[in-house]
């Protein structure tokens, strides 16, 4: 998507690059750092957040005062499968609810390294089935996520398809992680442009998550799965991301398998730029785009 990058984007990139980065950070430092970043983007005051156990998986309902009972966004937060929570993503999820006219179930799936693959996928499947048991029709559900949460969105769809479950109406992925083997060319070519993710740190998150397993296992790296039969997908990714090729290669393979895929590549956008909607106009535009897609697919 051709846009002239806003001054706010340039300011954000400079701020992200200037963040102090400890050498070889511990998982606790990484989690604390992301939580500190999230506190700069508090949720809207009208947002309502209700903790719930979704078949034993911690989650929270995210609503605005006028949120209907359906459609429902099943949301998986990003953070390399190791950091982040439903709380760190409240602003993004609440904004997505507003744009789509939906409520959301934001899931605190188990994180690595304490819980390695396939724990997150098991929690994704369990939370979806819990929604269905609440009487919510599959065609009223859209699964969505950013970064690792985008990868988990796709993995959850694949696991549900393989198990014979009725699939949701659609899925939305922001800068999804689809290849834990890190074989995309953009892992090299975009490293100097990406202020959020670097090849070494991305590979370290993958190692923590896979726990000595197969980096190309289909439910860990959806790029290597048979993609036939998936519901309509919207993928958003920026040209300044080392994970750019995770989206472009996945979209190409999904289309070849007959999946209805809308891939939007946004010029100069950084990893999970919709997260920064409080300060970034392009983020707000992307959220409006995702909201329109969700409205259309659940109409």
PDB file of N, CA, C and O in Angstrom, residues 10-58:
ATOM      1  N   UNK A  10       8.344   8.538  11.631  1.00  0.00           N
ATOM      2  CA  UNK A  10       9.775   8.793  11.767  1.00  0.00           C
ATOM      3  C   UNK A  10      10.148   9.031  13.232  1.00  0.00           C
ATOM      4  O   UNK A  10      11.189   8.558  13.702  1.00  0.00           O
ATOM      5  N   UNK A  11       9.288   9.738  13.965  1.00  0.00           N
ATOM      6  CA  UNK A  11       9.538   9.960  15.392  1.00  0.00           C
ATOM      7  C   UNK A  11       9.494   8.640  16.161  1.00  0.00           C
ATOM      8  O   UNK A  11      10.333   8.401  17.044  1.00  0.00           O
ATOM      9  N   UNK A  12       8.521   7.795  15.836  1.00  0.00           N
ATOM     10  CA  UNK A  12       8.393   6.506  16.521  1.00  0.00           C
ATOM     11  C   UNK A  12       9.617   5.634  16.269  1.00  0.00           C
ATOM     12  O   UNK A  12      10.153   5.019  17.203  1.00  0.00           O
ATOM     13  N   UNK A  13      10.061   5.560  15.016  1.00  0.00           N
ATOM     14  CA  UNK A  13      11.237   4.744  14.696  1.00  0.00           C
ATOM     15  C   UNK A  13      12.449   5.231  15.484  1.00  0.00           C
ATOM     16  O   UNK A  13      13.215   4.437  16.041  1.00  0.00           O
ATOM     17  N   UNK A  14      12.629   6.547  15.560  1.00  0.00           N
ATOM     18  CA  UNK A  14      13.757   7.087  16.315  1.00  0.00           C
ATOM     19  C   UNK A  14      13.669   6.712  17.789  1.00  0.00           C
ATOM     20  O   UNK A  14      14.686   6.351  18.409  1.00  0.00           O
ATOM     21  N   UNK A  15      12.484   6.768  18.348  1.00  0.00           N
ATOM     22  CA  UNK A  15      12.307   6.417  19.764  1.00  0.00           C
ATOM     23  C   UNK A  15      12.574   4.929  19.998  1.00  0.00           C
ATOM     24  O   UNK A  15      13.198   4.548  20.990  1.00  0.00           O
ATOM     25  N   UNK A  16      12.093   4.104  19.086  1.00  0.00           N
ATOM     26  CA  UNK A  16      12.316   2.661  19.237  1.00  0.00           C
ATOM     27  C   UNK A  16      13.804   2.324  19.120  1.00  0.00           C
ATOM     28  O   UNK A  16      14.316   1.468  19.860  1.00  0.00           O
ATOM     29  N   UNK A  17      14.483   2.988  18.228  1.00  0.00           N
ATOM     30  CA  UNK A  17      15.919   2.720  18.070  1.00  0.00           C
ATOM     31  C   UNK A  17      16.722   3.185  19.286  1.00  0.00           C
ATOM     32  O   UNK A  17      17.799   2.639  19.559  1.00  0.00           O
ATOM     33  N   UNK A  18      16.224   4.185  19.987  1.00  0.00           N
ATOM     34  CA  UNK A  18      16.972   4.745  21.120  1.00  0.00           C
ATOM     35  C   UNK A  18      16.713   4.011  22.426  1.00  0.00           C
ATOM     36  O   UNK A  18      17.315   4.346  23.452  1.00  0.00           O
ATOM     37  N   UNK A  19      15.820   3.022  22.411  1.00  0.00           N
ATOM     38  CA  UNK A  19      15.540   2.279  23.647  1.00  0.00           C
ATOM     39  C   UNK A  19      16.793   1.558  24.133  1.00  0.00           C
ATOM     40  O   UNK A  19      17.508   0.946  23.335  1.00  0.00           O
ATOM     41  N   UNK A  20      17.054   1.613  25.436  1.00  0.00           N
ATOM     42  CA  UNK A  20      18.190   0.840  25.957  1.00  0.00           C
ATOM     43  C   UNK A  20      17.935  -0.655  25.797  1.00  0.00           C
ATOM     44  O   UNK A  20      16.854  -1.142  26.138  1.00  0.00           O
ATOM     45  N   UNK A  21      18.909  -1.355  25.266  1.00  0.00           N
ATOM     46  CA  UNK A  21      18.776  -2.786  25.015  1.00  0.00           C
ATOM     47  C   UNK A  21      19.885  -3.526  25.746  1.00  0.00           C
ATOM     48  O   UNK A  21      21.057  -3.445  25.358  1.00  0.00           O
ATOM     49  N   UNK A  22      19.553  -4.255  26.820  1.00  0.00           N
ATOM     50  CA  UNK A  22      20.595  -5.003  27.526  1.00  0.00           C
ATOM     51  C   UNK A  22      21.171  -6.108  26.650  1.00  0.00           C
ATOM     52  O   UNK A  22      20.479  -6.669  25.789  1.00  0.00           O
ATOM     53  N   UNK A  23      22.441  -6.409  26.853  1.00  0.00           N
ATOM     54  CA  UNK A  23      23.051  -7.527  26.146  1.00  0.00           C
ATOM     55  C   UNK A  23      22.512  -8.838  26.717  1.00  0.00           C
ATOM     56  O   UNK A  23      22.455  -9.016  27.927  1.00  0.00           O
ATOM     57  N   UNK A  24      22.118  -9.719  25.837  1.00  0.00           N
ATOM     58  CA  UNK A  24      21.629 -11.042  26.234  1.00  0.00           C
ATOM     59  C   UNK A  24      20.586 -10.942  27.352  1.00  0.00           C
ATOM     60  O   UNK A  24      20.775 -11.463  28.453  1.00  0.00           O
ATOM     61  N   UNK A  25      19.470 -10.263  27.109  1.00  0.00           N
ATOM     62  CA  UNK A  25      18.476 -10.064  28.162  1.00  0.00           C
ATOM     63  C   UNK A  25      17.831 -11.368  28.613  1.00  0.00           C
ATOM     64  O   UNK A  25      17.666 -12.300  27.812  1.00  0.00           O
ATOM     65  N   UNK A  26      17.457 -11.418  29.865  1.00  0.00           N
ATOM     66  CA  UNK A  26      16.712 -12.568  30.391  1.00  0.00           C
ATOM     67  C   UNK A  26      15.259 -12.469  29.947  1.00  0.00           C
ATOM     68  O   UNK A  26      14.781 -11.406  29.519  1.00  0.00           O
ATOM     69  N   UNK A  27      14.536 -13.556  30.086  1.00  0.00           N
ATOM     70  CA  UNK A  27      13.126 -13.539  29.719  1.00  0.00           C
ATOM     71  C   UNK A  27      12.362 -12.571  30.606  1.00  0.00           C
ATOM     72  O   UNK A  27      11.435 -11.875  30.149  1.00  0.00           O
ATOM     73  N   UNK A  28      12.748 -12.457  31.871  1.00  0.00           N
ATOM     74  CA  UNK A  28      12.081 -11.502  32.758  1.00  0.00           C
ATOM     75  C   UNK A  28      12.329 -10.065  32.310  1.00  0.00           C
ATOM     76  O   UNK A  28      11.425  -9.223  32.375  1.00  0.00           O
ATOM     77  N   UNK A  29      13.530  -9.767  31.860  1.00  0.00           N
ATOM     78  CA  UNK A  29      13.824  -8.424  31.353  1.00  0.00           C
ATOM     79  C   UNK A  29      13.034  -8.129  30.088  1.00  0.00           C
ATOM     80  O   UNK A  29      12.521  -7.018  29.904  1.00  0.00           O
ATOM     81  N   UNK A  30      12.923  -9.118  29.221  1.00  0.00           N
ATOM     82  CA  UNK A  30      12.165  -8.926  27.988  1.00  0.00           C
ATOM     83  C   UNK A  30      10.688  -8.662  28.290  1.00  0.00           C
ATOM     84  O   UNK A  30      10.063  -7.772  27.696  1.00  0.00           O
ATOM     85  N   UNK A  31      10.151  -9.424  29.230  1.00  0.00           N
ATOM     86  CA  UNK A  31       8.743  -9.237  29.581  1.00  0.00           C
ATOM     87  C   UNK A  31       8.511  -7.876  30.227  1.00  0.00           C
ATOM     88  O   UNK A  31       7.553  -7.173  29.894  1.00  0.00           O
ATOM     89  N   UNK A  32       9.409  -7.505  31.125  1.00  0.00           N
ATOM     90  CA  UNK A  32       9.266  -6.208  31.788  1.00  0.00           C
ATOM     91  C   UNK A  32       9.388  -5.063  30.787  1.00  0.00           C
ATOM     92  O   UNK A  32       8.668  -4.060  30.882  1.00  0.00           O
ATOM     93  N   UNK A  33      10.286  -5.202  29.834  1.00  0.00           N
ATOM     94  CA  UNK A  33      10.465  -4.170  28.830  1.00  0.00           C
ATOM     95  C   UNK A  33       9.221  -3.982  27.973  1.00  0.00           C
ATOM     96  O   UNK A  33       8.828  -2.848  27.672  1.00  0.00           O
ATOM     97  N   UNK A  34       8.601  -5.088  27.588  1.00  0.00           N
ATOM     98  CA  UNK A  34       7.398  -4.982  26.763  1.00  0.00           C
ATOM     99  C   UNK A  34       6.229  -4.421  27.559  1.00  0.00           C
ATOM    100  O   UNK A  34       5.435  -3.615  27.054  1.00  0.00           O
ATOM    101  N   UNK A  35       6.140  -4.814  28.827  1.00  0.00           N
ATOM    102  CA  UNK A  35       5.075  -4.264  29.668  1.00  0.00           C
ATOM    103  C   UNK A  35       5.259  -2.763  29.868  1.00  0.00           C
ATOM    104  O   UNK A  35       4.278  -1.999  29.879  1.00  0.00           O
ATOM    105  N   UNK A  36       6.508  -2.324  29.996  1.00  0.00           N
ATOM    106  CA  UNK A  36       6.767  -0.890  30.128  1.00  0.00           C
ATOM    107  C   UNK A  36       6.365  -0.150  28.847  1.00  0.00           C
ATOM    108  O   UNK A  36       5.775   0.943  28.906  1.00  0.00           O
ATOM    109  N   UNK A  37       6.674  -0.735  27.694  1.00  0.00           N
ATOM    110  CA  UNK A  37       6.265  -0.131  26.432  1.00  0.00           C
ATOM    111  C   UNK A  37       4.745  -0.030  26.359  1.00  0.00           C
ATOM    112  O   UNK A  37       4.193   1.010  25.953  1.00  0.00           O
ATOM    113  N   UNK A  38       4.058  -1.071  26.777  1.00  0.00           N
ATOM    114  CA  UNK A  38       2.595  -1.090  26.659  1.00  0.00           C
ATOM    115  C   UNK A  38       1.946  -0.025  27.528  1.00  0.00           C
ATOM    116  O   UNK A  38       0.862   0.482  27.192  1.00  0.00           O
ATOM    117  N   UNK A  39       2.573   0.331  28.627  1.00  0.00           N
ATOM    118  CA  UNK A  39       1.983   1.340  29.509  1.00  0.00           C
ATOM    119  C   UNK A  39       1.958   2.729  28.870  1.00  0.00           C
ATOM    120  O   UNK A  39       1.244   3.623  29.340  1.00  0.00           O
ATOM    121  N   UNK A  40       2.712   2.914  27.800  1.00  0.00           N
ATOM    122  CA  UNK A  40       2.651   4.169  27.055  1.00  0.00           C
ATOM    123  C   UNK A  40       1.398   4.256  26.185  1.00  0.00           C
ATOM    124  O   UNK A  40       1.089   5.329  25.650  1.00  0.00           O
ATOM    125  N   UNK A  41       0.674   3.132  26.060  1.00  0.00           N
ATOM    126  CA  UNK A  41      -0.505   3.078  25.206  1.00  0.00           C
ATOM    127  C   UNK A  41      -1.683   2.486  25.987  1.00  0.00           C
ATOM    128  O   UNK A  41      -2.111   1.366  25.721  1.00  0.00           O
ATOM    129  N   UNK A  42      -2.197   3.225  26.967  1.00  0.00           N
ATOM    130  CA  UNK A  42      -3.291   2.701  27.780  1.00  0.00           C
ATOM    131  C   UNK A  42      -4.568   2.548  26.966  1.00  0.00           C
ATOM    132  O   UNK A  42      -4.758   3.246  25.955  1.00  0.00           O
ATOM    133  N   UNK A  43      -5.446   1.660  27.371  1.00  0.00           N
ATOM    134  CA  UNK A  43      -6.688   1.452  26.622  1.00  0.00           C
ATOM    135  C   UNK A  43      -7.632   2.633  26.793  1.00  0.00           C
ATOM    136  O   UNK A  43      -7.493   3.443  27.720  1.00  0.00           O
ATOM    137  N   UNK A  44      -8.611   2.747  25.915  1.00  0.00           N
ATOM    138  CA  UNK A  44      -9.581   3.835  26.040  1.00  0.00           C
ATOM    139  C   UNK A  44     -10.356   3.713  27.349  1.00  0.00           C
ATOM    140  O   UNK A  44     -10.651   2.604  27.794  1.00  0.00           O
ATOM    141  N   UNK A  45     -10.682   4.841  27.967  1.00  0.00           N
ATOM    142  CA  UNK A  45     -11.354   4.779  29.272  1.00  0.00           C
ATOM    143  C   UNK A  45     -12.703   4.090  29.225  1.00  0.00           C
ATOM    144  O   UNK A  45     -13.169   3.558  30.241  1.00  0.00           O
ATOM    145  N   UNK A  46     -13.332   4.084  28.047  1.00  0.00           N
ATOM    146  CA  UNK A  46     -14.638   3.425  27.954  1.00  0.00           C
ATOM    147  C   UNK A  46     -14.515   1.913  27.755  1.00  0.00           C
ATOM    148  O   UNK A  46     -15.523   1.193  27.739  1.00  0.00           O
ATOM    149  N   UNK A  47     -13.294   1.408  27.606  1.00  0.00           N
ATOM    150  CA  UNK A  47     -13.108  -0.030  27.443  1.00  0.00           C
ATOM    151  C   UNK A  47     -13.478  -0.796  28.701  1.00  0.00           C
ATOM    152  O   UNK A  47     -13.252  -0.336  29.822  1.00  0.00           O
ATOM    153  N   UNK A  48     -14.045  -1.945  28.513  1.00  0.00           N
ATOM    154  CA  UNK A  48     -14.430  -2.819  29.625  1.00  0.00           C
ATOM    155  C   UNK A  48     -13.691  -4.144  29.471  1.00  0.00           C
ATOM    156  O   UNK A  48     -13.728  -4.764  28.396  1.00  0.00           O
ATOM    157  N   UNK A  49     -13.072  -4.590  30.557  1.00  0.00           N
ATOM    158  CA  UNK A  49     -12.219  -5.777  30.516  1.00  0.00           C
ATOM    159  C   UNK A  49     -12.625  -6.715  31.643  1.00  0.00           C
ATOM    160  O   UNK A  49     -12.570  -6.354  32.813  1.00  0.00           O
ATOM    161  N   UNK A  50     -13.023  -7.928  31.258  1.00  0.00           N
ATOM    162  CA  UNK A  50     -13.564  -8.898  32.223  1.00  0.00           C
ATOM    163  C   UNK A  50     -12.788 -10.211  32.103  1.00  0.00           C
ATOM    164  O   UNK A  50     -12.827 -10.863  31.056  1.00  0.00           O
ATOM    165  N   UNK A  51     -12.113 -10.585  33.175  1.00  0.00           N
ATOM    166  CA  UNK A  51     -11.343 -11.830  33.166  1.00  0.00           C
ATOM    167  C   UNK A  51     -12.291 -13.025  33.167  1.00  0.00           C
ATOM    168  O   UNK A  51     -13.339 -13.018  33.811  1.00  0.00           O
ATOM    169  N   UNK A  52     -11.867 -14.049  32.443  1.00  0.00           N
ATOM    170  CA  UNK A  52     -12.677 -15.247  32.314  1.00  0.00           C
ATOM    171  C   UNK A  52     -11.749 -16.435  32.102  1.00  0.00           C
ATOM    172  O   UNK A  52     -10.615 -16.282  31.616  1.00  0.00           O
ATOM    173  N   UNK A  53     -12.200 -17.619  32.485  1.00  0.00           N
ATOM    174  CA  UNK A  53     -11.482 -18.852  32.176  1.00  0.00           C
ATOM    175  C   UNK A  53     -12.152 -19.502  30.981  1.00  0.00           C
ATOM    176  O   UNK A  53     -13.312 -19.907  31.047  1.00  0.00           O
ATOM    177  N   UNK A  54     -11.423 -19.576  29.877  1.00  0.00           N
ATOM    178  CA  UNK A  54     -11.948 -20.175  28.649  1.00  0.00           C
ATOM    179  C   UNK A  54     -11.484 -21.626  28.595  1.00  0.00           C
ATOM    180  O   UNK A  54     -10.410 -21.925  28.069  1.00  0.00           O
ATOM    181  N   UNK A  55     -12.265 -22.505  29.198  1.00  0.00           N
ATOM    182  CA  UNK A  55     -11.901 -23.924  29.282  1.00  0.00           C
ATOM    183  C   UNK A  55     -10.537 -24.092  29.947  1.00  0.00           C
ATOM    184  O   UNK A  55      -9.713 -24.898  29.512  1.00  0.00           O
ATOM    185  N   UNK A  56     -10.304 -23.305  31.000  1.00  0.00           N
ATOM    186  CA  UNK A  56      -9.050 -23.388  31.732  1.00  0.00           C
ATOM    187  C   UNK A  56      -7.960 -22.471  31.225  1.00  0.00           C
ATOM    188  O   UNK A  56      -6.905 -22.358  31.849  1.00  0.00           O
ATOM    189  N   UNK A  57      -8.185 -21.791  30.103  1.00  0.00           N
ATOM    190  CA  UNK A  57      -7.207 -20.864  29.546  1.00  0.00           C
ATOM    191  C   UNK A  57      -7.552 -19.448  30.006  1.00  0.00           C
ATOM    192  O   UNK A  57      -8.660 -18.976  29.743  1.00  0.00           O
ATOM    193  N   UNK A  58      -6.653 -18.745  30.690  1.00  0.00           N
ATOM    194  CA  UNK A  58      -6.963 -17.379  31.114  1.00  0.00           C
ATOM    195  C   UNK A  58      -7.199 -16.479  29.903  1.00  0.00           C
ATOM    196  O   UNK A  58      -6.464 -16.531  28.913  1.00  0.00           O
TER     197      UNK A  58
END
